[in-house]
Amino acid sequence: MSTAPTSPRPAKQLDRSIVDGPLGHAVWMIAWPTMLQNIIGGLQGMVDHAMVGHFVGYAGNAAIGVATQIFIVVIVFVASVFTGMGVLVARYAGAGDAEKVNRTVYQAFLAAVGMSVFVLAPLGYVFAPWLLGLVHAAPAVRAEALPFLRIMFMFSSGMMVFFMLGGALRSAGDARTPMVLGIAMTVLNLVLNVVLIRGLGPIPRFGTAGAAIGTAIASLIASGTALYLICSGRLVVHWHRGMNWRPDWAVIRQLFRFGLPAGAQGIAMNIGGVFMLRFIGSLEQSAEAQAAFAVAYTELFSLITWTSVGLMGAAATIAGQNLGAGRPERSLRGVHVAAWIGLGVAAVIGLLFITIPGYLLALFGMADPVVVSLGTQLLAFLSVSGFFITLALTYTGGLQGTGDTRSPLYISLVSQVGVPLGLCFVLQAMRPLQPADIWLAIVLGHATRCILSVLRFKQGKWRGITVE
């Protein structure tokens, strides 16, 4: 009598070209699918902003921008597990140990679901009004943002699981599967949002809240599909019958060992962002400034950060896998290659910010003269800031991928909290704060983060970090 195979070996083999093949090809192989996925996913966010701007008004744009910033601050602790998972998966994949890759991803899944369902959802729902008050959201903005924020918190598990599994596959060398699933999720999300924001037939018009409902439904479907593929044995990460399905606290401790500093870094960065929103909310024309910030920084600047985040992930995978394979010099060169690609993208997008800002803002229904003026001014500052943030993110990926997750934390505390908030506090004490003061503080923070990240990576102390 034959029995079903229970071999722990995944159906799809680990890609050894990351540690053996040409570095430029390896970086691009990991980076381009993530960049494309981020761009398409970001375009969906732009469509949401454009639709909300047309059907709700700039208060809806400001609501999505404010609520999204708050949501990111809260979920970043849960997402910190993903960074720790990425460190372990890249090391084990570089060493060719597929079974440890599978076990690590499964334990990260358990941790992420537990925290998102039992911590994030209930606390986020209860504290959402207080969080909106913390950033001085205008009354019209708060009315639109509260239902959006509560829906995002309550149904965050689908999004968290999808991002976790996508990060696991990329760290293991498979960036194309997360790209395909991400694009499918984006298309579904877009269709749902078109219907739910404006209403269609018997489906009522949900306005700003419709964007959150569409995101929740699409992410739950996408994460369910990803789980099916992993359990079916079709991917490089494979959960099989012979696995131990119980929580492994030794692995989970390792996830938090590397992940918690990244989580603290994300919290620090985004708390800095929340206080920047608080400064924007204190301006004389706060609602207009919040709308300009939501579109110019949250959406248009993402044209640079989408690609930079893709390159950050590629740098982390290349650096981590090659260190796991005992080839630290390839880790170093791979991060340099990713940085040069990012600078080229930042130059092209920055040129658009300077030459056609009015057309870019008009895509989001920005017609109010004050909003357009503030948005144009902010884009000019961001055209410079793009170079700094690209280098900062790429070298942060190199540090985190090798296991140095503490240095980016300290760098972020200085650059994303100390520098920009300190400047705003000083200027506000001397005279009424102006929008240009806040825009300058953002650029200086990015420049500081860039310089410190590059210097820290070049010190090379990451070469001695070990994984237990």
Tab-separated table of C-alpha atoms in Angstrom:
chain	number	residue	atom	x	y	z
A	1	MET	CA	0.000	0.000	0.000
A	2	SER	CA	1.437	3.370	-0.998
A	3	THR	CA	1.222	6.415	1.155
A	4	ALA	CA	1.253	10.127	0.322
A	5	PRO	CA	4.779	11.567	0.354
A	6	THR	CA	5.665	13.689	3.313
A	7	SER	CA	9.113	14.818	2.208
A	8	PRO	CA	10.001	18.239	3.580
A	9	ARG	CA	11.687	19.136	0.326
A	10	PRO	CA	9.769	21.911	-1.520
A	11	ALA	CA	8.446	21.222	-5.006
A	12	LYS	CA	10.251	24.279	-6.326
A	13	GLN	CA	13.994	24.544	-5.694
A	14	LEU	CA	15.782	27.557	-4.206
A	15	ASP	CA	17.338	29.818	-6.842
A	16	ARG	CA	21.120	29.604	-6.466
A	17	SER	CA	21.836	32.317	-9.058
A	18	ILE	CA	21.479	34.902	-6.287
A	19	VAL	CA	24.673	33.636	-4.684
A	20	ASP	CA	26.396	32.253	-7.778
A	21	GLY	CA	25.319	34.328	-10.799
A	22	PRO	CA	25.965	37.904	-12.003
A	23	LEU	CA	25.060	40.478	-9.333
A	24	GLY	CA	23.340	42.928	-11.658
A	25	HIS	CA	21.018	40.194	-12.890
A	26	ALA	CA	20.352	38.992	-9.344
A	27	VAL	CA	19.460	42.484	-8.100
A	28	TRP	CA	17.195	43.173	-11.064
A	29	MET	CA	15.530	39.737	-10.827
A	30	ILE	CA	14.399	40.506	-7.275
A	31	ALA	CA	13.805	44.230	-7.708
A	32	TRP	CA	11.754	44.629	-10.878
A	33	PRO	CA	8.769	42.457	-9.875
A	34	THR	CA	8.527	44.262	-6.539
A	35	MET	CA	8.906	47.663	-8.201
A	36	LEU	CA	6.200	46.843	-10.745
A	37	GLN	CA	3.896	45.507	-8.040
A	38	ASN	CA	4.436	48.631	-5.938
A	39	ILE	CA	3.815	50.906	-8.905
A	40	ILE	CA	0.587	49.171	-9.902
A	41	GLY	CA	-0.559	48.976	-6.290
A	42	GLY	CA	0.286	52.638	-5.828
A	43	LEU	CA	-1.613	53.583	-8.957
A	44	GLN	CA	-4.641	51.950	-7.386
A	45	GLY	CA	-4.155	54.231	-4.378
A	46	MET	CA	-3.919	57.186	-6.731
A	47	VAL	CA	-7.199	56.181	-8.379
A	48	ASP	CA	-8.790	55.999	-4.922
A	49	HIS	CA	-7.560	59.490	-4.132
A	50	ALA	CA	-8.744	60.794	-7.509
A	51	MET	CA	-12.211	59.273	-7.102
A	52	VAL	CA	-12.572	60.447	-3.520
A	53	GLY	CA	-11.381	63.895	-4.570
A	54	HIS	CA	-14.056	64.078	-7.268
A	55	PHE	CA	-16.945	62.506	-5.321
A	56	VAL	CA	-16.187	63.654	-1.763
A	57	GLY	CA	-13.826	66.626	-2.094
A	58	TYR	CA	-10.405	67.465	-0.750
A	59	ALA	CA	-11.584	66.609	2.776
A	60	GLY	CA	-11.800	62.997	1.573
A	61	ASN	CA	-8.252	63.161	0.185
A	62	ALA	CA	-7.004	64.519	3.491
A	63	ALA	CA	-8.946	61.822	5.370
A	64	ILE	CA	-7.310	58.974	3.445
A	65	GLY	CA	-3.875	60.548	3.870
A	66	VAL	CA	-4.272	61.103	7.618
A	67	ALA	CA	-5.918	57.727	8.299
A	68	THR	CA	-3.334	55.846	6.259
A	69	GLN	CA	-0.478	57.500	8.136
A	70	ILE	CA	-2.038	56.523	11.471
A	71	PHE	CA	-2.754	52.968	10.282
A	72	ILE	CA	0.848	52.482	9.202
A	73	VAL	CA	2.112	53.629	12.598
A	74	VAL	CA	-0.008	51.051	14.400
A	75	ILE	CA	0.538	48.049	12.117
A	76	VAL	CA	4.281	48.542	11.851
A	77	PHE	CA	4.835	46.643	15.097
A	78	VAL	CA	3.050	43.615	13.671
A	79	ALA	CA	4.972	44.008	10.425
A	80	SER	CA	8.254	43.994	12.338
A	81	VAL	CA	7.948	40.208	12.450
A	82	PHE	CA	8.323	40.251	8.654
A	83	THR	CA	11.760	41.865	8.864
A	84	GLY	CA	12.965	39.237	11.299
A	85	MET	CA	11.480	36.569	9.062
A	86	GLY	CA	13.275	38.053	6.045
A	87	VAL	CA	16.644	37.927	7.815
A	88	LEU	CA	16.228	34.261	8.717
A	89	VAL	CA	14.734	33.181	5.386
A	90	ALA	CA	17.496	34.872	3.362
A	91	ARG	CA	20.228	33.320	5.517
A	92	TYR	CA	18.713	29.830	5.319
A	93	ALA	CA	18.037	30.162	1.583
A	94	GLY	CA	21.628	31.293	1.007
A	95	ALA	CA	22.817	28.253	2.931
A	96	GLY	CA	20.475	26.003	0.906
A	97	ASP	CA	18.412	24.843	3.929
A	98	ALA	CA	14.861	24.661	2.523
A	99	GLU	CA	13.283	23.058	5.589
A	100	LYS	CA	14.371	25.913	7.861
A	101	VAL	CA	12.917	28.358	5.316
A	102	ASN	CA	9.536	26.583	5.496
A	103	ARG	CA	9.495	26.441	9.287
A	104	THR	CA	10.439	30.103	9.672
A	105	VAL	CA	7.694	31.318	7.340
A	106	TYR	CA	5.051	29.227	9.100
A	107	GLN	CA	6.004	30.584	12.522
A	108	ALA	CA	5.908	34.135	11.154
A	109	PHE	CA	2.425	33.429	9.834
A	110	LEU	CA	1.220	32.302	13.266
A	111	ALA	CA	2.708	35.360	14.954
A	112	ALA	CA	1.290	37.824	12.414
A	113	VAL	CA	-2.246	36.399	12.520
A	114	GLY	CA	-2.287	36.289	16.303
A	115	MET	CA	-1.220	39.897	16.704
A	116	SER	CA	-3.426	41.312	13.943
A	117	VAL	CA	-6.592	39.518	15.120
A	118	PHE	CA	-6.203	39.710	18.888
A	119	VAL	CA	-4.308	42.992	19.285
A	120	LEU	CA	-4.521	45.220	16.242
A	121	ALA	CA	-8.221	44.867	15.429
A	122	PRO	CA	-9.783	45.511	18.877
A	123	LEU	CA	-7.362	48.203	20.034
A	124	GLY	CA	-7.384	49.996	16.693
A	125	TYR	CA	-11.177	50.182	16.648
A	126	VAL	CA	-11.379	51.587	20.169
A	127	PHE	CA	-8.562	54.133	19.878
A	128	ALA	CA	-9.254	55.371	16.316
A	129	PRO	CA	-11.061	58.598	17.438
A	130	TRP	CA	-8.260	59.458	19.866
A	131	LEU	CA	-5.610	58.894	17.186
A	132	LEU	CA	-7.390	61.251	14.793
A	133	GLY	CA	-7.562	63.864	17.519
A	134	LEU	CA	-3.843	63.455	18.131
A	135	VAL	CA	-3.002	64.681	14.608
A	136	HIS	CA	-5.404	67.650	14.838
A	137	ALA	CA	-7.505	66.408	11.932
A	138	ALA	CA	-10.021	69.077	10.927
A	139	PRO	CA	-13.668	68.192	11.766
A	140	ALA	CA	-14.569	67.566	8.115
A	141	VAL	CA	-11.493	65.390	7.689
A	142	ARG	CA	-12.173	63.475	10.916
A	143	ALA	CA	-15.730	62.655	9.858
A	144	GLU	CA	-14.446	60.994	6.683
A	145	ALA	CA	-11.385	59.365	8.252
A	146	LEU	CA	-12.981	57.590	11.249
A	147	PRO	CA	-14.986	54.896	9.390
A	148	PHE	CA	-12.087	54.391	6.953
A	149	LEU	CA	-9.624	53.853	9.796
A	150	ARG	CA	-11.866	51.512	11.788
A	151	ILE	CA	-12.524	49.274	8.778
A	152	MET	CA	-8.796	49.065	8.038
A	153	PHE	CA	-8.059	48.014	11.611
A	154	MET	CA	-10.828	45.429	11.895
A	155	PHE	CA	-9.950	43.640	8.666
A	156	SER	CA	-6.172	44.063	8.668
A	157	SER	CA	-5.371	40.348	8.916
A	158	GLY	CA	-5.768	39.710	5.183
A	159	MET	CA	-3.374	42.494	4.292
A	160	MET	CA	-0.865	41.463	6.934
A	161	VAL	CA	-0.815	37.817	5.843
A	162	PHE	CA	-0.456	38.779	2.182
A	163	PHE	CA	2.469	41.104	2.828
A	164	MET	CA	4.107	38.547	5.109
A	165	LEU	CA	3.921	35.751	2.548
A	166	GLY	CA	5.073	38.059	-0.233
A	167	GLY	CA	8.098	39.093	1.819
A	168	ALA	CA	8.903	35.461	2.579
A	169	LEU	CA	8.875	34.485	-1.091
A	170	ARG	CA	11.058	37.448	-2.083
A	171	SER	CA	13.591	36.642	0.651
A	172	ALA	CA	13.712	33.084	-0.669
A	173	GLY	CA	14.397	34.398	-4.189
A	174	ASP	CA	10.915	34.259	-5.756
A	175	ALA	CA	9.759	37.810	-6.477
A	176	ARG	CA	7.485	36.990	-9.420
A	177	THR	CA	4.768	35.115	-7.516
A	178	PRO	CA	4.145	38.020	-5.079
A	179	MET	CA	4.078	40.335	-8.102
A	180	VAL	CA	1.393	38.320	-9.900
A	181	LEU	CA	-0.711	37.988	-6.763
A	182	GLY	CA	-0.181	41.651	-5.909
A	183	ILE	CA	-1.289	42.830	-9.342
A	184	ALA	CA	-4.363	40.597	-9.175
A	185	MET	CA	-5.199	41.999	-5.743
A	186	THR	CA	-4.761	45.552	-7.018
A	187	VAL	CA	-7.056	45.000	-10.000
A	188	LEU	CA	-9.719	43.448	-7.763
A	189	ASN	CA	-9.298	46.261	-5.256
A	190	LEU	CA	-9.671	48.851	-7.998
A	191	VAL	CA	-12.876	47.286	-9.320
A	192	LEU	CA	-14.343	47.063	-5.841
A	193	ASN	CA	-13.414	50.646	-5.017
A	194	VAL	CA	-14.920	52.015	-8.220
A	195	VAL	CA	-18.177	50.368	-7.233
A	196	LEU	CA	-18.095	51.053	-3.494
A	197	ILE	CA	-16.836	54.654	-3.490
A	198	ARG	CA	-19.403	55.964	-5.971
A	199	GLY	CA	-22.095	53.268	-5.689
A	200	LEU	CA	-23.604	51.174	-8.467
A	201	GLY	CA	-27.178	49.942	-8.873
A	202	PRO	CA	-28.400	48.479	-5.577
A	203	ILE	CA	-24.959	48.986	-3.973
A	204	PRO	CA	-25.011	52.287	-2.051
A	205	ARG	CA	-22.349	54.975	-2.270
A	206	PHE	CA	-19.909	54.491	0.627
A	207	GLY	CA	-17.602	57.403	-0.230
A	208	THR	CA	-14.268	57.367	1.605
A	209	ALA	CA	-15.211	54.240	3.590
A	210	GLY	CA	-15.696	52.374	0.296
A	211	ALA	CA	-11.948	52.524	-0.328
A	212	ALA	CA	-11.318	50.697	2.967
A	213	ILE	CA	-14.002	48.074	2.295
A	214	GLY	CA	-12.545	47.321	-1.138
A	215	THR	CA	-9.053	46.977	0.305
A	216	ALA	CA	-10.244	44.588	3.027
A	217	ILE	CA	-12.095	42.285	0.615
A	218	ALA	CA	-9.308	42.188	-1.983
A	219	SER	CA	-6.548	41.509	0.554
A	220	LEU	CA	-8.478	38.654	2.186
A	221	ILE	CA	-8.960	36.965	-1.198
A	222	ALA	CA	-5.302	37.480	-2.196
A	223	SER	CA	-3.925	36.152	1.099
A	224	GLY	CA	-6.185	33.099	0.877
A	225	THR	CA	-4.879	32.382	-2.620
A	226	ALA	CA	-1.262	32.706	-1.452
A	227	LEU	CA	-1.873	30.275	1.418
A	228	TYR	CA	-3.394	27.758	-0.984
A	229	LEU	CA	-0.367	27.942	-3.298
A	230	ILE	CA	2.077	27.460	-0.422
A	231	CYS	CA	0.198	24.450	0.922
A	232	SER	CA	-0.129	22.939	-2.572
A	233	GLY	CA	3.649	22.652	-3.002
A	234	ARG	CA	3.861	24.893	-6.072
A	235	LEU	CA	6.144	27.532	-4.557
A	236	VAL	CA	9.677	27.708	-3.201
A	237	VAL	CA	8.129	27.975	0.292
A	238	HIS	CA	6.102	24.814	0.957
A	239	TRP	CA	4.097	23.797	4.019
A	240	HIS	CA	3.708	20.019	3.961
A	241	ARG	CA	2.178	17.238	6.041
A	242	GLY	CA	5.432	16.280	7.717
A	243	MET	CA	5.830	19.692	9.363
A	244	ASN	CA	5.360	20.442	13.019
A	245	TRP	CA	2.248	22.676	13.066
A	246	ARG	CA	2.622	23.861	16.660
A	247	PRO	CA	4.130	27.220	17.594
A	248	ASP	CA	7.925	27.001	17.849
A	249	TRP	CA	8.873	29.598	20.436
A	250	ALA	CA	12.581	29.319	19.665
A	251	VAL	CA	11.935	30.416	16.072
A	252	ILE	CA	9.455	33.088	17.128
A	253	ARG	CA	12.028	34.545	19.532
A	254	GLN	CA	14.472	34.792	16.627
A	255	LEU	CA	11.829	36.582	14.564
A	256	PHE	CA	11.457	39.190	17.276
A	257	ARG	CA	15.190	39.358	17.952
A	258	PHE	CA	15.762	40.740	14.469
A	259	GLY	CA	12.293	42.155	13.923
A	260	LEU	CA	11.645	44.264	17.011
A	261	PRO	CA	14.330	46.874	16.223
A	262	ALA	CA	12.832	47.208	12.736
A	263	GLY	CA	9.394	47.553	14.303
A	264	ALA	CA	10.645	50.229	16.678
A	265	GLN	CA	12.275	51.948	13.699
A	266	GLY	CA	9.009	51.936	11.784
A	267	ILE	CA	7.092	53.232	14.794
A	268	ALA	CA	9.617	56.025	15.304
A	269	MET	CA	9.488	57.022	11.650
A	270	ASN	CA	5.736	57.022	11.477
A	271	ILE	CA	5.273	58.739	14.826
A	272	GLY	CA	7.484	61.403	13.322
A	273	GLY	CA	5.094	61.451	10.374
A	274	VAL	CA	2.094	61.777	12.682
A	275	PHE	CA	3.676	64.750	14.455
A	276	MET	CA	4.432	66.288	11.077
A	277	LEU	CA	0.711	65.972	10.347
A	278	ARG	CA	0.110	67.651	13.686
A	279	PHE	CA	2.307	70.554	12.614
A	280	ILE	CA	0.453	70.712	9.296
A	281	GLY	CA	-2.826	70.704	11.231
A	282	SER	CA	-1.648	73.759	13.173
A	283	LEU	CA	-1.188	75.858	10.022
A	284	GLU	CA	-3.601	78.642	9.190
A	285	GLN	CA	-4.931	76.732	6.158
A	286	SER	CA	-4.629	73.288	7.688
A	287	ALA	CA	-7.192	71.374	5.611
A	288	GLU	CA	-5.675	72.626	2.341
A	289	ALA	CA	-2.153	71.814	3.552
A	290	GLN	CA	-3.225	68.317	4.665
A	291	ALA	CA	-4.772	67.696	1.234
A	292	ALA	CA	-1.609	68.905	-0.525
A	293	PHE	CA	0.527	66.696	1.718
A	294	ALA	CA	-1.740	63.673	1.168
A	295	VAL	CA	-1.487	63.943	-2.617
A	296	ALA	CA	2.066	65.283	-3.140
A	297	TYR	CA	3.861	63.305	-0.422
A	298	THR	CA	1.688	60.249	0.203
A	299	GLU	CA	0.836	59.585	-3.449
A	300	LEU	CA	3.131	61.362	-5.944
A	301	PHE	CA	6.316	60.948	-3.904
A	302	SER	CA	5.474	57.255	-3.862
A	303	LEU	CA	6.572	57.156	-7.504
A	304	ILE	CA	10.068	57.286	-6.005
A	305	THR	CA	9.497	55.294	-2.824
A	306	TRP	CA	7.742	52.420	-4.646
A	307	THR	CA	10.883	51.702	-6.649
A	308	SER	CA	13.130	52.425	-3.677
A	309	VAL	CA	11.239	49.957	-1.486
A	310	GLY	CA	11.587	47.366	-4.244
A	311	LEU	CA	15.321	47.990	-4.359
A	312	MET	CA	15.478	47.889	-0.561
A	313	GLY	CA	13.931	44.414	-0.641
A	314	ALA	CA	16.321	43.328	-3.372
A	315	ALA	CA	19.300	44.677	-1.435
A	316	ALA	CA	18.137	42.834	1.692
A	317	THR	CA	17.711	39.534	-0.168
A	318	ILE	CA	21.014	39.789	-2.036
A	319	ALA	CA	22.959	40.842	1.066
A	320	GLY	CA	21.330	38.251	3.340
A	321	GLN	CA	21.592	35.282	1.011
A	322	ASN	CA	25.197	35.975	0.064
A	323	LEU	CA	26.154	36.418	3.706
A	324	GLY	CA	24.417	33.112	4.436
A	325	ALA	CA	26.461	31.552	1.628
A	326	GLY	CA	29.687	32.954	3.111
A	327	ARG	CA	30.220	35.597	0.406
A	328	PRO	CA	30.093	39.016	2.121
A	329	GLU	CA	31.862	40.832	-0.737
A	330	ARG	CA	28.953	39.977	-3.021
A	331	SER	CA	26.621	41.393	-0.343
A	332	LEU	CA	28.519	44.680	-0.473
A	333	ARG	CA	28.590	44.946	-4.252
A	334	GLY	CA	24.935	43.966	-4.605
A	335	VAL	CA	23.776	46.861	-2.431
A	336	HIS	CA	25.887	49.302	-4.466
A	337	VAL	CA	24.268	48.072	-7.699
A	338	ALA	CA	20.771	48.549	-6.242
A	339	ALA	CA	21.653	52.101	-5.129
A	340	TRP	CA	22.707	53.192	-8.625
A	341	ILE	CA	19.449	51.915	-10.117
A	342	GLY	CA	17.493	53.891	-7.522
A	343	LEU	CA	19.328	57.137	-8.245
A	344	GLY	CA	18.408	56.894	-11.928
A	345	VAL	CA	14.717	56.508	-11.100
A	346	ALA	CA	14.804	59.390	-8.603
A	347	ALA	CA	16.311	61.696	-11.243
A	348	VAL	CA	13.535	60.983	-13.762
A	349	ILE	CA	10.668	61.385	-11.276
A	350	GLY	CA	12.219	64.506	-9.718
A	351	LEU	CA	12.335	66.135	-13.138
A	352	LEU	CA	8.589	65.554	-13.549
A	353	PHE	CA	7.916	67.119	-10.127
A	354	ILE	CA	9.672	70.297	-11.242
A	355	THR	CA	8.387	70.574	-14.805
A	356	ILE	CA	4.705	69.504	-14.640
A	357	PRO	CA	3.505	69.787	-11.022
A	358	GLY	CA	0.139	71.275	-11.998
A	359	TYR	CA	-0.720	68.383	-14.290
A	360	LEU	CA	0.259	65.838	-11.644
A	361	LEU	CA	-1.920	67.473	-8.988
A	362	ALA	CA	-4.842	67.802	-11.418
A	363	LEU	CA	-4.954	64.012	-11.743
A	364	PHE	CA	-6.309	63.936	-8.177
A	365	GLY	CA	-8.953	66.598	-8.694
A	366	MET	CA	-6.806	69.255	-7.033
A	367	ALA	CA	-8.419	72.469	-8.313
A	368	ASP	CA	-8.466	74.669	-5.211
A	369	PRO	CA	-5.854	77.425	-5.825
A	370	VAL	CA	-4.415	77.210	-2.297
A	371	VAL	CA	-4.087	73.416	-2.442
A	372	VAL	CA	-2.428	73.570	-5.872
A	373	SER	CA	0.007	76.263	-4.733
A	374	LEU	CA	1.008	74.296	-1.619
A	375	GLY	CA	1.263	71.054	-3.574
A	376	THR	CA	3.504	72.623	-6.223
A	377	GLN	CA	5.761	74.033	-3.529
A	378	LEU	CA	6.023	70.657	-1.771
A	379	LEU	CA	6.834	68.808	-5.012
A	380	ALA	CA	9.800	71.133	-5.598
A	381	PHE	CA	11.242	70.134	-2.229
A	382	LEU	CA	10.518	66.452	-2.871
A	383	SER	CA	12.349	66.509	-6.214
A	384	VAL	CA	15.552	66.899	-4.166
A	385	SER	CA	14.489	64.627	-1.337
A	386	GLY	CA	14.001	61.715	-3.735
A	387	PHE	CA	17.757	61.203	-4.160
A	388	PHE	CA	18.289	61.045	-0.411
A	389	ILE	CA	15.444	58.658	0.372
A	390	THR	CA	16.439	56.288	-2.441
A	391	LEU	CA	19.959	55.861	-1.101
A	392	ALA	CA	18.716	55.687	2.484
A	393	LEU	CA	16.233	52.908	1.748
A	394	THR	CA	18.638	50.867	-0.363
A	395	TYR	CA	21.383	50.867	2.253
A	396	THR	CA	18.812	50.246	4.978
A	397	GLY	CA	17.873	47.112	3.041
A	398	GLY	CA	21.512	46.055	3.028
A	399	LEU	CA	21.785	46.528	6.776
A	400	GLN	CA	18.521	44.792	7.635
A	401	GLY	CA	19.080	41.923	5.207
A	402	THR	CA	22.344	41.020	6.915
A	403	GLY	CA	20.730	41.162	10.353
A	404	ASP	CA	21.757	44.660	11.474
A	405	THR	CA	18.284	45.911	12.347
A	406	ARG	CA	19.421	48.060	15.281
A	407	SER	CA	21.453	50.604	13.330
A	408	PRO	CA	18.502	51.662	11.121
A	409	LEU	CA	16.494	52.159	14.327
A	410	TYR	CA	19.010	54.606	15.799
A	411	ILE	CA	19.440	56.346	12.445
A	412	SER	CA	15.677	56.782	12.103
A	413	LEU	CA	15.360	58.221	15.611
A	414	VAL	CA	17.868	60.910	14.681
A	415	SER	CA	16.838	61.572	11.086
A	416	GLN	CA	13.069	61.032	11.040
A	417	VAL	CA	12.245	62.281	14.525
A	418	GLY	CA	15.026	64.440	15.933
A	419	VAL	CA	15.935	66.504	12.858
A	420	PRO	CA	12.535	67.331	11.281
A	421	LEU	CA	10.527	67.651	14.487
A	422	GLY	CA	13.311	69.585	16.208
A	423	LEU	CA	13.447	72.089	13.365
A	424	CYS	CA	9.675	72.552	13.379
A	425	PHE	CA	9.572	73.005	17.160
A	426	VAL	CA	12.334	75.632	17.033
A	427	LEU	CA	10.774	77.585	14.175
A	428	GLN	CA	7.322	77.428	15.732
A	429	ALA	CA	8.722	78.870	18.966
A	430	MET	CA	10.269	81.770	17.052
A	431	ARG	CA	7.400	82.671	14.711
A	432	PRO	CA	4.214	81.264	13.131
A	433	LEU	CA	5.069	78.060	11.272
A	434	GLN	CA	4.870	78.189	7.465
A	435	PRO	CA	4.274	75.277	5.057
A	436	ALA	CA	7.762	75.706	3.547
A	437	ASP	CA	9.265	75.181	7.019
A	438	ILE	CA	7.662	71.731	7.205
A	439	TRP	CA	8.682	70.830	3.640
A	440	LEU	CA	12.302	71.807	4.416
A	441	ALA	CA	12.269	69.720	7.596
A	442	ILE	CA	11.233	66.662	5.548
A	443	VAL	CA	14.153	67.122	3.126
A	444	LEU	CA	16.708	67.597	5.889
A	445	GLY	CA	15.454	64.477	7.650
A	446	HIS	CA	15.838	62.407	4.486
A	447	ALA	CA	19.321	63.813	3.858
A	448	THR	CA	20.427	62.905	7.384
A	449	ARG	CA	19.060	59.391	7.059
A	450	CYS	CA	20.870	58.932	3.739
A	451	ILE	CA	24.274	60.005	5.042
A	452	LEU	CA	24.100	57.933	8.231
A	453	SER	CA	22.804	54.790	6.456
A	454	VAL	CA	25.550	54.822	3.823
A	455	LEU	CA	28.285	55.410	6.391
A	456	ARG	CA	27.009	52.655	8.679
A	457	PHE	CA	26.818	50.066	5.913
A	458	LYS	CA	30.315	50.888	4.694
A	459	GLN	CA	31.680	50.236	8.194
A	460	GLY	CA	31.006	46.548	7.508
A	461	LYS	CA	30.127	45.452	11.046
A	462	TRP	CA	27.226	43.447	9.618
A	463	ARG	CA	29.745	40.856	8.419
A	464	GLY	CA	30.001	39.385	11.914
A	465	ILE	CA	26.284	38.995	12.685
A	466	THR	CA	25.276	35.358	13.252
A	467	VAL	CA	21.894	33.618	13.138
A	468	GLU	CA	21.238	30.960	15.783
